[in-house]
């Protein structure tokens, strides 16, 4: 129990520290006095974050983007994993080799950007969805899980006249909820925290995901504070407080999802890892 408690504290401490910084004024932050509890309590950083109406719009767009991305990713992953889990599929070995190769080698950022541009996806939501629809690692986990489902279930469904598609929907997917929930969480967290692709592909402010919006807010605040300090010789709110508030603002929404999927999380990872 002691080891578990220590592990929990080690994981929670950074979050509490960042939260304390976001609720502290600039003086104790600069002097290094803030640890687990806020010093000179203030919500000025959060006022700054929420004062921009576009922040709420960006949050709403990010939630929608994450939901659509996760839905499409899981649909494609399931559609690819189910036939590849069948040992009698012709060319299965070739396709598995191609999938594994993509885990170690990629075309690079520039070819990917050229491809997105030639497909006329720049500055659209689809530029943040289509390039990352399938993760080879998650696909392999899904294939391993499907291979662990007894063949007798599908054989019985086939005898009853069920098609492959109906068997997948009525039998396989209900039995695969642990791995589906786990991989959905992985896909959602990856998209929620995505930053580099939005920086390369998106120019329209109305399509700014939360991470890019927070990045610009921090950069603009730092530039504004620098100019103000040069003119007035005084410092109002240090960027560290705003950075911490931005981290909390971006972390809490996706963190709320974890308790709903916790019962599937461990079992999904373990089953997908050891079966097959």
C-alpha positions as semicolon CSV with decimal commas, in nm:
position;residue;x (nm);y (nm);z (nm)
1;X;0,000;0,000;0,000
2;X;0,287;0,234;0,082
3;X;0,442;0,181;-0,260
4;X;0,108;0,248;-0,430
5;X;0,057;0,566;-0,227
6;X;0,406;0,690;-0,318
7;X;0,344;0,614;-0,686
8;X;0,014;0,804;-0,678
9;X;0,179;1,104;-0,512
10;X;0,458;1,106;-0,770
11;X;0,200;1,112;-1,051
12;X;-0,025;1,373;-0,889
13;X;0,245;1,612;-0,765
14;X;0,326;1,771;-1,106
15;X;-0,043;1,840;-1,171
16;X;-0,092;1,996;-0,826
17;X;0,224;2,201;-0,872
18;X;0,105;2,339;-1,207
19;X;-0,238;2,411;-1,058
20;X;-0,078;2,601;-0,770
21;X;0,130;2,810;-1,010
22;X;-0,180;2,898;-1,211
23;X;-0,346;3,029;-0,895
24;X;-0,047;3,227;-0,765
25;X;0,070;3,581;-0,830
26;X;0,393;3,663;-1,005
27;X;0,611;3,741;-0,702
28;X;0,607;3,398;-0,533
29;X;0,636;3,228;-0,872
30;X;0,951;3,421;-0,955
31;X;1,098;3,359;-0,609
32;X;1,028;2,984;-0,627
33;X;0,796;2,977;-0,327
34;X;0,511;2,788;-0,498
35;X;0,509;2,410;-0,445
36;X;0,188;2,234;-0,346
37;X;-0,019;2,533;-0,241
38;X;-0,086;2,866;-0,415
39;X;0,086;3,176;-0,283
40;X;-0,094;3,511;-0,297
41;X;-0,403;3,346;-0,444
42;X;-0,532;3,498;-0,768
43;X;-0,738;3,383;-1,066
44;X;-0,594;3,646;-1,298
45;X;-0,443;3,382;-1,524
46;X;-0,778;3,208;-1,570
47;X;-0,950;3,540;-1,634
48;X;-0,698;3,597;-1,910
49;X;-0,763;3,253;-2,059
50;X;-1,143;3,284;-2,051
51;X;-1,159;3,652;-2,145
52;X;-1,103;3,571;-2,512
53;X;-1,437;3,453;-2,664
54;X;-1,249;3,259;-2,928
55;X;-1,111;3,031;-2,655
56;X;-1,454;2,881;-2,594
57;X;-1,506;2,841;-2,969
58;X;-1,167;2,673;-2,994
59;X;-1,257;2,440;-2,709
60;X;-1,584;2,344;-2,878
61;X;-1,410;2,284;-3,210
62;X;-1,146;2,067;-3,041
63;X;-1,414;1,855;-2,874
64;X;-1,590;1,807;-3,209
65;X;-1,262;1,737;-3,388
66;X;-1,158;1,481;-3,128
67;X;-1,495;1,304;-3,142
68;X;-1,501;1,286;-3,524
69;X;-1,136;1,179;-3,540
70;X;-1,185;0,904;-3,283
71;X;-1,499;0,775;-3,456
72;X;-1,330;0,760;-3,798
73;X;-1,011;0,606;-3,656
74;X;-1,195;0,329;-3,476
75;X;-1,409;0,255;-3,782
76;X;-1,101;0,222;-4,003
77;X;-0,904;0,025;-3,743
78;X;-1,186;-0,224;-3,692
79;X;-1,245;-0,255;-4,067
80;X;-0,877;-0,334;-4,123
81;X;-0,821;-0,552;-3,816
82;X;-1,113;-0,791;-3,862
83;X;-1,010;-0,940;-4,200
84;X;-0,640;-0,933;-4,104
85;X;-0,718;-1,144;-3,798
86;X;-0,820;-1,431;-4,028
87;X;-0,532;-1,668;-4,101
88;X;-0,694;-1,781;-4,427
89;X;-0,695;-1,431;-4,578
90;X;-0,496;-1,430;-4,900
91;X;-0,202;-1,190;-4,888
92;X;-0,232;-1,148;-4,510
93;X;0,143;-1,189;-4,458
94;X;0,222;-0,920;-4,715
95;X;-0,017;-0,671;-4,562
96;X;0,119;-0,737;-4,213
97;X;0,474;-0,673;-4,333
98;X;0,366;-0,344;-4,493
99;X;0,193;-0,240;-4,170
100;X;0,496;-0,323;-3,957
101;X;0,730;-0,132;-4,193
102;X;0,523;0,184;-4,146
103;X;0,589;0,162;-3,771
104;X;0,961;0,221;-3,830
105;X;0,975;0,431;-4,147
106;X;0,773;0,727;-4,273
107;X;0,787;0,965;-4,566
108;X;0,871;1,262;-4,346
109;X;0,709;1,596;-4,279
110;X;0,772;1,756;-4,618
111;X;0,626;1,473;-4,833
112;X;0,327;1,457;-4,600
113;X;0,272;1,830;-4,633
114;X;0,294;1,807;-5,013
115;X;0,044;1,523;-5,013
116;X;-0,202;1,716;-4,797
117;X;-0,161;2,023;-5,018
118;X;-0,214;1,827;-5,340
119;X;-0,529;1,675;-5,194
120;X;-0,656;2,030;-5,127
121;X;-0,690;1,960;-4,757
122;X;-0,490;2,255;-4,630
123;X;-0,680;2,480;-4,391
124;X;-0,961;2,227;-4,350
125;X;-1,064;2,005;-4,062
126;X;-0,990;1,697;-4,272
127;X;-0,620;1,781;-4,275
128;X;-0,624;1,699;-3,903
129;X;-0,822;1,376;-3,947
130;X;-0,731;1,185;-4,263
131;X;-0,347;1,167;-4,233
132;X;-0,365;0,989;-3,898
133;X;-0,668;0,764;-3,940
134;X;-0,492;0,436;-3,852
135;X;-0,211;0,376;-3,606
136;X;-0,018;0,058;-3,697
137;X;0,050;-0,018;-3,332
138;X;-0,316;0,012;-3,233
139;X;-0,413;-0,190;-3,539
140;X;-0,188;-0,475;-3,430
141;X;-0,343;-0,466;-3,081
142;X;-0,689;-0,489;-3,235
143;X;-0,583;-0,777;-3,462
144;X;-0,442;-0,966;-3,163
145;X;-0,766;-0,917;-2,972
146;X;-0,982;-1,038;-3,260
147;X;-0,762;-1,346;-3,300
148;X;-0,827;-1,433;-2,935
149;X;-1,204;-1,456;-2,986
150;X;-1,304;-1,825;-3,028
151;X;-1,368;-1,926;-3,387
152;X;-1,663;-2,138;-3,272
153;X;-1,868;-1,822;-3,217
154;X;-1,828;-1,713;-3,576
155;X;-1,882;-2,064;-3,706
156;X;-2,211;-2,087;-3,516
157;X;-2,318;-1,750;-3,657
158;X;-2,223;-1,863;-4,008
159;X;-2,433;-2,178;-3,970
160;X;-2,727;-1,957;-3,873
161;X;-2,682;-1,766;-4,199
162;X;-2,508;-1,459;-4,061
163;X;-2,285;-1,260;-4,297
164;X;-1,934;-1,145;-4,202
165;X;-2,055;-0,789;-4,158
166;X;-2,344;-0,891;-3,935
167;X;-2,119;-1,123;-3,733
168;X;-1,880;-0,835;-3,677
169;X;-2,156;-0,601;-3,559
170;X;-2,362;-0,846;-3,352
171;X;-2,095;-1,076;-3,202
172;X;-1,738;-0,950;-3,238
173;X;-1,780;-0,585;-3,146
174;X;-1,987;-0,643;-2,828
175;X;-1,714;-0,882;-2,708
176;X;-1,445;-0,628;-2,796
177;X;-1,563;-0,335;-2,586
178;X;-1,255;-0,335;-2,357
179;X;-1,008;-0,294;-2,643
180;X;-1,240;-0,058;-2,834
181;X;-1,273;0,171;-2,532
182;X;-0,899;0,161;-2,467
183;X;-0,796;0,240;-2,824
184;X;-1,064;0,508;-2,849
185;X;-0,909;0,675;-2,547
186;X;-0,562;0,654;-2,701
187;X;-0,683;0,802;-3,029
188;X;-0,877;1,077;-2,851
189;X;-0,586;1,179;-2,628
190;X;-0,350;1,182;-2,926
191;X;-0,581;1,409;-3,125
192;X;-0,658;1,632;-2,826
193;X;-0,288;1,693;-2,767
194;X;-0,204;1,725;-3,137
195;X;-0,011;2,040;-3,218
196;X;0,243;2,009;-3,498
197;X;-0,005;1,915;-3,771
198;X;-0,232;2,208;-3,679
199;X;0,066;2,442;-3,690
200;X;0,151;2,323;-4,044
201;X;-0,192;2,284;-4,200
202;X;-0,426;2,538;-4,038
203;X;-0,436;2,912;-4,101
204;X;-0,799;3,009;-4,037
205;X;-0,861;3,122;-3,676
206;X;-1,199;2,948;-3,667
207;X;-1,022;2,615;-3,722
208;X;-0,767;2,660;-3,444
209;X;-0,773;2,362;-3,206
210;X;-0,722;2,431;-2,839
211;X;-0,352;2,350;-2,830
212;X;-0,269;2,593;-3,110
213;X;-0,494;2,862;-2,959
214;X;-0,323;2,830;-2,622
215;X;0,017;2,845;-2,789
216;X;-0,074;3,171;-2,961
217;X;-0,221;3,312;-2,642
218;X;0,101;3,247;-2,455
219;X;0,315;3,389;-2,734
220;X;0,102;3,703;-2,762
221;X;0,099;3,750;-2,387
222;X;0,476;3,721;-2,366
223;X;0,520;3,978;-2,643
224;X;0,270;4,215;-2,480
225;X;0,429;4,185;-2,138
226;X;0,775;4,244;-2,286
227;X;0,664;4,563;-2,458
228;X;0,483;4,680;-2,146
229;X;0,788;4,617;-1,929
230;X;1,015;4,806;-2,167
231;X;0,781;5,105;-2,162
232;X;0,671;5,114;-1,800
233;X;0,952;4,927;-1,632
234;X;0,706;4,714;-1,433
235;X;0,585;4,357;-1,455
236;X;0,220;4,268;-1,412
237;X;0,150;3,899;-1,468
238;X;0,438;3,668;-1,548
239;X;0,390;3,429;-1,841
240;X;0,453;3,127;-1,615
241;X;0,116;3,177;-1,446
242;X;-0,059;3,198;-1,782
243;X;0,124;2,890;-1,909
244;X;0,014;2,693;-1,605
245;X;-0,348;2,807;-1,642
246;X;-0,336;2,708;-2,011
247;X;-0,207;2,363;-1,922
248;X;-0,489;2,311;-1,672
249;X;-0,745;2,444;-1,920
250;X;-0,625;2,200;-2,186
251;X;-0,583;1,901;-1,954
252;X;-0,899;1,893;-1,745
253;X;-1,153;1,825;-2,028
254;X;-0,972;1,515;-2,159
255;X;-0,889;1,410;-1,802
256;X;-1,260;1,390;-1,724
257;X;-1,296;1,112;-1,982
258;X;-1,064;0,872;-1,798
259;X;-1,299;0,771;-1,510
260;X;-1,570;0,670;-1,760
261;X;-1,332;0,431;-1,938
262;X;-1,123;0,318;-1,641
263;X;-1,294;-0,021;-1,607
264;X;-1,205;-0,102;-1,969
265;X;-0,860;0,051;-1,975
266;X;-0,638;-0,208;-1,804
267;X;-0,827;-0,512;-1,932
268;X;-0,825;-0,376;-2,287
269;X;-0,451;-0,318;-2,293
270;X;-0,367;-0,655;-2,136
271;X;-0,606;-0,859;-2,351
272;X;-0,490;-0,694;-2,671
273;X;-0,128;-0,746;-2,572
274;X;-0,127;-1,115;-2,473
275;X;-0,397;-1,282;-2,682
276;X;-0,314;-1,436;-3,016
